[in-house]
mmCIF file of C-alpha atoms in Angstrom:
data_model
loop_
_atom_site.group_PDB
_atom_site.id
_atom_site.type_symbol
_atom_site.label_atom_id
_atom_site.label_comp_id
_atom_site.label_asym_id
_atom_site.label_seq_id
_atom_site.Cartn_x
_atom_site.Cartn_y
_atom_site.Cartn_z
ATOM 1 C CA GLU A 23 28.934 19.537 -17.872
ATOM 2 C CA PRO A 24 31.129 16.777 -19.314
ATOM 3 C CA GLU A 25 29.303 14.070 -21.196
ATOM 4 C CA VAL A 26 29.718 10.673 -22.769
ATOM 5 C CA THR A 27 28.957 10.683 -26.493
ATOM 6 C CA GLN A 28 27.922 7.674 -28.555
ATOM 7 C CA THR A 29 27.634 7.069 -32.288
ATOM 8 C CA PRO A 30 25.646 6.036 -34.185
ATOM 9 C CA SER A 31 22.383 6.779 -32.428
ATOM 10 C CA HIS A 32 20.664 4.096 -34.483
ATOM 11 C CA GLN A 33 22.056 1.366 -36.720
ATOM 12 C CA VAL A 34 20.149 -1.168 -38.764
ATOM 13 C CA THR A 35 22.082 -4.196 -39.983
ATOM 14 C CA GLN A 36 21.543 -7.587 -41.516
ATOM 15 C CA MET A 37 22.071 -10.725 -39.475
ATOM 16 C CA GLY A 38 25.662 -11.940 -39.762
ATOM 17 C CA GLN A 39 27.127 -8.489 -40.421
ATOM 18 C CA GLU A 40 29.763 -6.837 -38.259
ATOM 19 C CA VAL A 41 28.831 -3.762 -36.248
ATOM 20 C CA ILE A 42 31.031 -1.255 -34.444
ATOM 21 C CA LEU A 43 29.537 1.046 -31.849
ATOM 22 C CA ARG A 44 31.607 4.030 -30.800
ATOM 23 C CA CYS A 45 31.861 5.986 -27.579
ATOM 24 C CA VAL A 46 33.874 8.936 -26.362
ATOM 25 C CA PRO A 47 33.975 8.738 -22.552
ATOM 26 C CA ILE A 48 34.618 11.698 -20.299
ATOM 27 C CA SER A 49 38.254 12.628 -20.782
ATOM 28 C CA ASN A 50 39.661 12.141 -17.279
ATOM 29 C CA HIS A 51 37.694 8.994 -16.487
ATOM 30 C CA LEU A 52 39.530 5.725 -16.023
ATOM 31 C CA TYR A 53 36.921 2.960 -16.019
ATOM 32 C CA PHE A 54 34.758 2.255 -19.042
ATOM 33 C CA TYR A 55 31.752 0.035 -19.511
ATOM 34 C CA TRP A 56 29.274 -1.266 -22.037
ATOM 35 C CA TYR A 57 25.735 -2.131 -20.991
ATOM 36 C CA ARG A 58 22.805 -3.493 -22.978
ATOM 37 C CA GLN A 59 19.098 -2.821 -22.575
ATOM 38 C CA ILE A 60 16.481 -4.778 -24.485
ATOM 39 C CA LEU A 61 13.122 -3.088 -25.108
ATOM 40 C CA GLY A 62 13.416 -0.576 -22.253
ATOM 41 C CA GLN A 63 13.804 -3.289 -19.675
ATOM 42 C CA LYS A 64 16.687 -4.469 -17.532
ATOM 43 C CA VAL A 65 20.101 -2.850 -17.954
ATOM 44 C CA GLU A 66 22.607 -5.688 -18.375
ATOM 45 C CA PHE A 67 26.345 -5.436 -17.795
ATOM 46 C CA LEU A 68 28.487 -6.542 -20.729
ATOM 47 C CA VAL A 69 32.085 -5.570 -20.014
ATOM 48 C CA SER A 70 34.358 -3.327 -17.981
ATOM 49 C CA PHE A 71 37.642 -1.915 -19.286
ATOM 50 C CA TYR A 72 40.506 -0.375 -17.360
ATOM 51 C CA ASN A 73 44.119 0.391 -18.186
ATOM 52 C CA ASN A 74 43.629 -0.753 -21.776
ATOM 53 C CA GLU A 75 42.357 -4.185 -20.956
ATOM 54 C CA ILE A 76 39.148 -5.965 -20.049
ATOM 55 C CA SER A 77 38.800 -6.207 -16.267
ATOM 56 C CA GLU A 78 35.548 -8.151 -16.231
ATOM 57 C CA LYS A 79 32.970 -9.476 -18.676
ATOM 58 C CA SER A 80 29.572 -11.090 -18.376
ATOM 59 C CA GLU A 81 28.378 -14.345 -19.905
ATOM 60 C CA ILE A 82 26.627 -12.267 -22.583
ATOM 61 C CA PHE A 83 30.022 -11.001 -23.772
ATOM 62 C CA ASP A 84 31.013 -14.055 -25.782
ATOM 63 C CA ASP A 85 33.559 -14.464 -28.568
ATOM 64 C CA GLN A 86 31.399 -12.428 -30.940
ATOM 65 C CA PHE A 87 32.014 -9.306 -28.866
ATOM 66 C CA SER A 88 35.196 -7.295 -28.485
ATOM 67 C CA VAL A 89 36.168 -3.895 -27.112
ATOM 68 C CA GLU A 90 39.110 -1.648 -27.635
ATOM 69 C CA ARG A 91 40.346 1.851 -26.968
ATOM 70 C CA PRO A 92 42.496 2.413 -30.024
ATOM 71 C CA ASP A 93 43.538 6.037 -29.585
ATOM 72 C CA GLY A 94 43.113 6.957 -25.932
ATOM 73 C CA SER A 95 39.770 8.659 -26.471
ATOM 74 C CA ASN A 96 37.399 6.443 -28.453
ATOM 75 C CA PHE A 97 36.059 3.286 -26.816
ATOM 76 C CA THR A 98 34.468 0.819 -29.214
ATOM 77 C CA LEU A 99 32.261 -2.243 -28.991
ATOM 78 C CA LYS A 100 32.426 -4.617 -31.943
ATOM 79 C CA ILE A 101 29.954 -7.387 -32.646
ATOM 80 C CA ARG A 102 31.555 -9.687 -35.182
ATOM 81 C CA SER A 103 28.544 -11.501 -36.597
ATOM 82 C CA THR A 104 25.264 -10.062 -35.413
ATOM 83 C CA LYS A 105 22.286 -12.187 -34.417
ATOM 84 C CA LEU A 106 18.638 -11.198 -34.161
ATOM 85 C CA GLU A 107 18.879 -11.315 -30.376
ATOM 86 C CA ASP A 108 21.606 -8.679 -30.410
ATOM 87 C CA SER A 109 18.923 -6.096 -31.187
ATOM 88 C CA ALA A 110 19.010 -3.768 -28.189
ATOM 89 C CA MET A 111 20.060 -0.392 -26.899
ATOM 90 C CA TYR A 112 23.769 -0.327 -26.113
ATOM 91 C CA PHE A 113 25.019 2.150 -23.549
ATOM 92 C CA CYS A 114 28.555 3.256 -22.922
ATOM 93 C CA ALA A 115 29.392 4.537 -19.432
ATOM 94 C CA SER A 116 32.397 5.674 -17.457
ATOM 95 C CA ILE A 117 33.471 6.565 -13.935
ATOM 96 C CA GLY A 118 36.365 8.587 -12.610
ATOM 97 C CA GLY A 119 39.290 7.478 -10.498
ATOM 98 C CA ALA A 120 37.520 6.295 -7.376
ATOM 99 C CA GLY A 121 35.414 3.159 -7.499
ATOM 100 C CA THR A 122 32.658 4.899 -5.554
ATOM 101 C CA GLY A 123 31.841 7.490 -8.205
ATOM 102 C CA GLU A 124 28.613 7.538 -10.172
ATOM 103 C CA LEU A 125 28.376 6.178 -13.688
ATOM 104 C CA PHE A 126 28.024 8.692 -16.484
ATOM 105 C CA PHE A 127 26.013 7.250 -19.379
ATOM 106 C CA GLY A 128 25.865 8.130 -23.022
ATOM 107 C CA GLU A 129 22.524 8.438 -24.792
ATOM 108 C CA GLY A 130 22.889 4.998 -26.297
ATOM 109 C CA SER A 131 23.125 3.345 -29.698
ATOM 110 C CA ARG A 132 20.052 1.492 -30.855
ATOM 111 C CA LEU A 133 20.975 -1.622 -32.816
ATOM 112 C CA THR A 134 18.363 -3.317 -34.961
ATOM 113 C CA VAL A 135 19.332 -6.646 -36.527
ATOM 114 C CA LEU A 136 17.113 -7.843 -39.374
ATOM 115 C CA ALA B 137 27.491 -11.893 -5.367
ATOM 116 C CA GLN B 138 26.031 -8.403 -5.257
ATOM 117 C CA SER B 139 22.423 -7.903 -6.286
ATOM 118 C CA VAL B 140 19.479 -5.556 -5.935
ATOM 119 C CA ALA B 141 15.770 -6.263 -6.168
ATOM 120 C CA GLN B 142 12.989 -3.902 -7.105
ATOM 121 C CA PRO B 143 9.784 -5.665 -6.112
ATOM 122 C CA GLU B 144 7.407 -3.377 -8.018
ATOM 123 C CA ASP B 145 7.258 -3.269 -11.818
ATOM 124 C CA GLN B 146 5.150 -0.137 -11.658
ATOM 125 C CA VAL B 147 4.194 2.515 -9.130
ATOM 126 C CA ASN B 148 1.250 4.847 -9.642
ATOM 127 C CA VAL B 149 0.868 8.044 -7.650
ATOM 128 C CA ALA B 150 -1.142 11.235 -7.936
ATOM 129 C CA GLU B 151 0.646 14.513 -8.455
ATOM 130 C CA GLY B 152 1.368 16.202 -5.150
ATOM 131 C CA ASN B 153 1.357 12.956 -3.187
ATOM 132 C CA PRO B 154 4.489 11.416 -1.703
ATOM 133 C CA LEU B 155 6.123 8.617 -3.670
ATOM 134 C CA THR B 156 8.248 5.640 -2.693
ATOM 135 C CA VAL B 157 10.070 3.301 -5.034
ATOM 136 C CA LYS B 158 11.369 0.234 -3.234
ATOM 137 C CA CYS B 159 14.761 -1.441 -3.440
ATOM 138 C CA THR B 160 16.415 -4.166 -1.406
ATOM 139 C CA TYR B 161 20.002 -5.260 -1.731
ATOM 140 C CA SER B 162 22.225 -8.227 -1.091
ATOM 141 C CA VAL B 163 25.956 -7.598 -0.783
ATOM 142 C CA SER B 164 29.058 -9.038 0.761
ATOM 143 C CA GLY B 165 30.905 -6.258 2.518
ATOM 144 C CA ASN B 166 29.898 -2.609 2.602
ATOM 145 C CA PRO B 167 27.098 -1.607 0.240
ATOM 146 C CA TYR B 168 27.625 1.107 -2.356
ATOM 147 C CA LEU B 169 24.130 1.907 -3.595
ATOM 148 C CA PHE B 170 22.800 4.149 -6.340
ATOM 149 C CA TRP B 171 19.566 5.313 -7.914
ATOM 150 C CA TYR B 172 19.296 6.243 -11.588
ATOM 151 C CA VAL B 173 16.420 7.552 -13.679
ATOM 152 C CA GLN B 174 15.765 6.925 -17.371
ATOM 153 C CA TYR B 175 13.445 9.014 -19.509
ATOM 154 C CA PRO B 176 12.166 7.590 -22.814
ATOM 155 C CA ASN B 177 14.893 7.077 -25.423
ATOM 156 C CA ARG B 178 17.572 8.518 -23.138
ATOM 157 C CA GLY B 179 20.541 7.234 -21.210
ATOM 158 C CA LEU B 180 20.437 6.676 -17.464
ATOM 159 C CA GLN B 181 20.948 9.699 -15.250
ATOM 160 C CA PHE B 182 22.400 9.579 -11.755
ATOM 161 C CA LEU B 183 20.058 10.666 -8.942
ATOM 162 C CA LEU B 184 21.883 9.856 -5.709
ATOM 163 C CA LYS B 185 24.189 7.445 -3.953
ATOM 164 C CA TYR B 186 24.931 5.985 -0.548
ATOM 165 C CA ILE B 187 28.549 5.240 0.230
ATOM 166 C CA THR B 188 28.831 5.848 3.963
ATOM 167 C CA GLY B 189 27.608 8.249 6.627
ATOM 168 C CA ASP B 190 24.102 9.643 7.051
ATOM 169 C CA ASN B 191 21.379 7.093 6.257
ATOM 170 C CA LEU B 192 19.230 9.727 4.544
ATOM 171 C CA VAL B 193 20.753 10.733 1.245
ATOM 172 C CA LYS B 194 19.518 13.700 -0.757
ATOM 173 C CA GLY B 195 19.834 13.846 -4.510
ATOM 174 C CA SER B 196 18.717 15.557 -7.685
ATOM 175 C CA TYR B 197 15.199 16.852 -8.459
ATOM 176 C CA GLY B 198 14.083 16.686 -4.803
ATOM 177 C CA PHE B 199 14.597 12.934 -4.483
ATOM 178 C CA GLU B 200 16.021 11.298 -1.382
ATOM 179 C CA ALA B 201 16.700 7.748 -0.297
ATOM 180 C CA GLU B 202 16.912 6.056 3.065
ATOM 181 C CA PHE B 203 19.550 3.426 3.692
ATOM 182 C CA ASN B 204 18.364 0.809 6.180
ATOM 183 C CA LYS B 205 21.013 -1.733 7.082
ATOM 184 C CA SER B 206 18.802 -3.995 9.191
ATOM 185 C CA GLN B 207 16.201 -4.281 6.430
ATOM 186 C CA THR B 208 18.816 -4.226 3.633
ATOM 187 C CA SER B 209 16.745 -1.597 1.876
ATOM 188 C CA PHE B 210 17.431 1.604 -0.018
ATOM 189 C CA HIS B 211 14.034 3.041 -0.930
ATOM 190 C CA LEU B 212 13.738 6.125 -3.113
ATOM 191 C CA LYS B 213 11.355 8.822 -1.908
ATOM 192 C CA LYS B 214 10.001 12.208 -2.819
ATOM 193 C CA PRO B 215 7.625 14.233 -0.621
ATOM 194 C CA SER B 216 5.526 15.615 -3.483
ATOM 195 C CA ALA B 217 5.441 13.939 -6.909
ATOM 196 C CA LEU B 218 5.364 15.814 -10.202
ATOM 197 C CA VAL B 219 3.976 14.596 -13.525
ATOM 198 C CA SER B 220 7.469 15.152 -14.910
ATOM 199 C CA ASP B 221 8.823 12.528 -12.476
ATOM 200 C CA SER B 222 7.171 9.845 -14.597
ATOM 201 C CA ALA B 223 10.058 7.675 -15.799
ATOM 202 C CA LEU B 224 11.870 4.374 -15.283
ATOM 203 C CA TYR B 225 13.868 4.172 -12.042
ATOM 204 C CA PHE B 226 16.752 1.813 -11.413
ATOM 205 C CA CYS B 227 18.343 0.870 -8.130
ATOM 206 C CA ALA B 228 21.940 -0.293 -8.438
ATOM 207 C CA VAL B 229 24.840 -1.655 -6.415
ATOM 208 C CA ARG B 230 28.549 -1.265 -7.106
ATOM 209 C CA ASP B 231 30.714 -4.364 -7.069
ATOM 210 C CA MET B 232 33.927 -3.116 -5.457
ATOM 211 C CA THR B 233 36.028 -5.973 -6.817
ATOM 212 C CA GLY B 234 37.709 -6.056 -10.195
ATOM 213 C CA GLY B 235 36.482 -3.407 -12.568
ATOM 214 C CA PHE B 236 33.917 -1.755 -10.261
ATOM 215 C CA LYS B 237 30.943 -2.814 -12.327
ATOM 216 C CA THR B 238 27.486 -1.544 -11.379
ATOM 217 C CA ILE B 239 24.662 -4.067 -11.177
ATOM 218 C CA PHE B 240 21.159 -2.793 -11.844
ATOM 219 C CA GLY B 241 17.780 -3.887 -10.605
ATOM 220 C CA ALA B 242 15.009 -4.686 -13.043
ATOM 221 C CA GLY B 243 13.628 -1.167 -12.863
ATOM 222 C CA THR B 244 10.361 0.345 -11.640
ATOM 223 C CA ARG B 245 8.173 2.415 -13.913
ATOM 224 C CA LEU B 246 6.726 5.420 -12.104
ATOM 225 C CA PHE B 247 3.508 6.989 -13.360
ATOM 226 C CA VAL B 248 2.461 10.285 -11.831
ATOM 227 C CA LYS B 249 -1.098 11.267 -12.698
ATOM 228 C CA ALA B 250 -2.195 14.896 -12.807
#
């Protein structure tokens, strides 16, 4: 079964450092997302990405965050200057061509900011 | 704006008994509803969805959900619970505008006792 893969599984960083989280979505999917989950609680939408541009972003996704799909396969989330409150589990997800399809999630990247 | 509510933080049930995890929704237009399950330290896994058609939707692992338009509900059910069903369950709604983002409820933790 096709799967979404994420790296790293866990990253520890110092406050103020830049972090890049990487994702390889399912190859024929067209819509890509990043979600955040703090301490096993609510799953919060960060950003959606389609046709090589952001289609929607939440209020959480401020100027410190950016996404790109540099090579047609990898999908990255960059946090420019991490804050303590950025500590969370970050999930990448994707859906296929139709907007009614289910989301396929990666296993997540745990970010710990010290 | 689209939203879902899960009124119970936690549901406790004995193994072999039926289980229900509640979800209500608020949407403009037709609802596209989903249930996902999350096991500890894992990504979310798709269980089932309602797009159109039969109000009773069957999904993975013996789960089903009943769409009720008049009560704006989409409760998850299983006739006979297993200890292995213990997990975090999320109801979700698809926003069919823009980038087709999925909005999640706060989650309900299910404990099945042997």
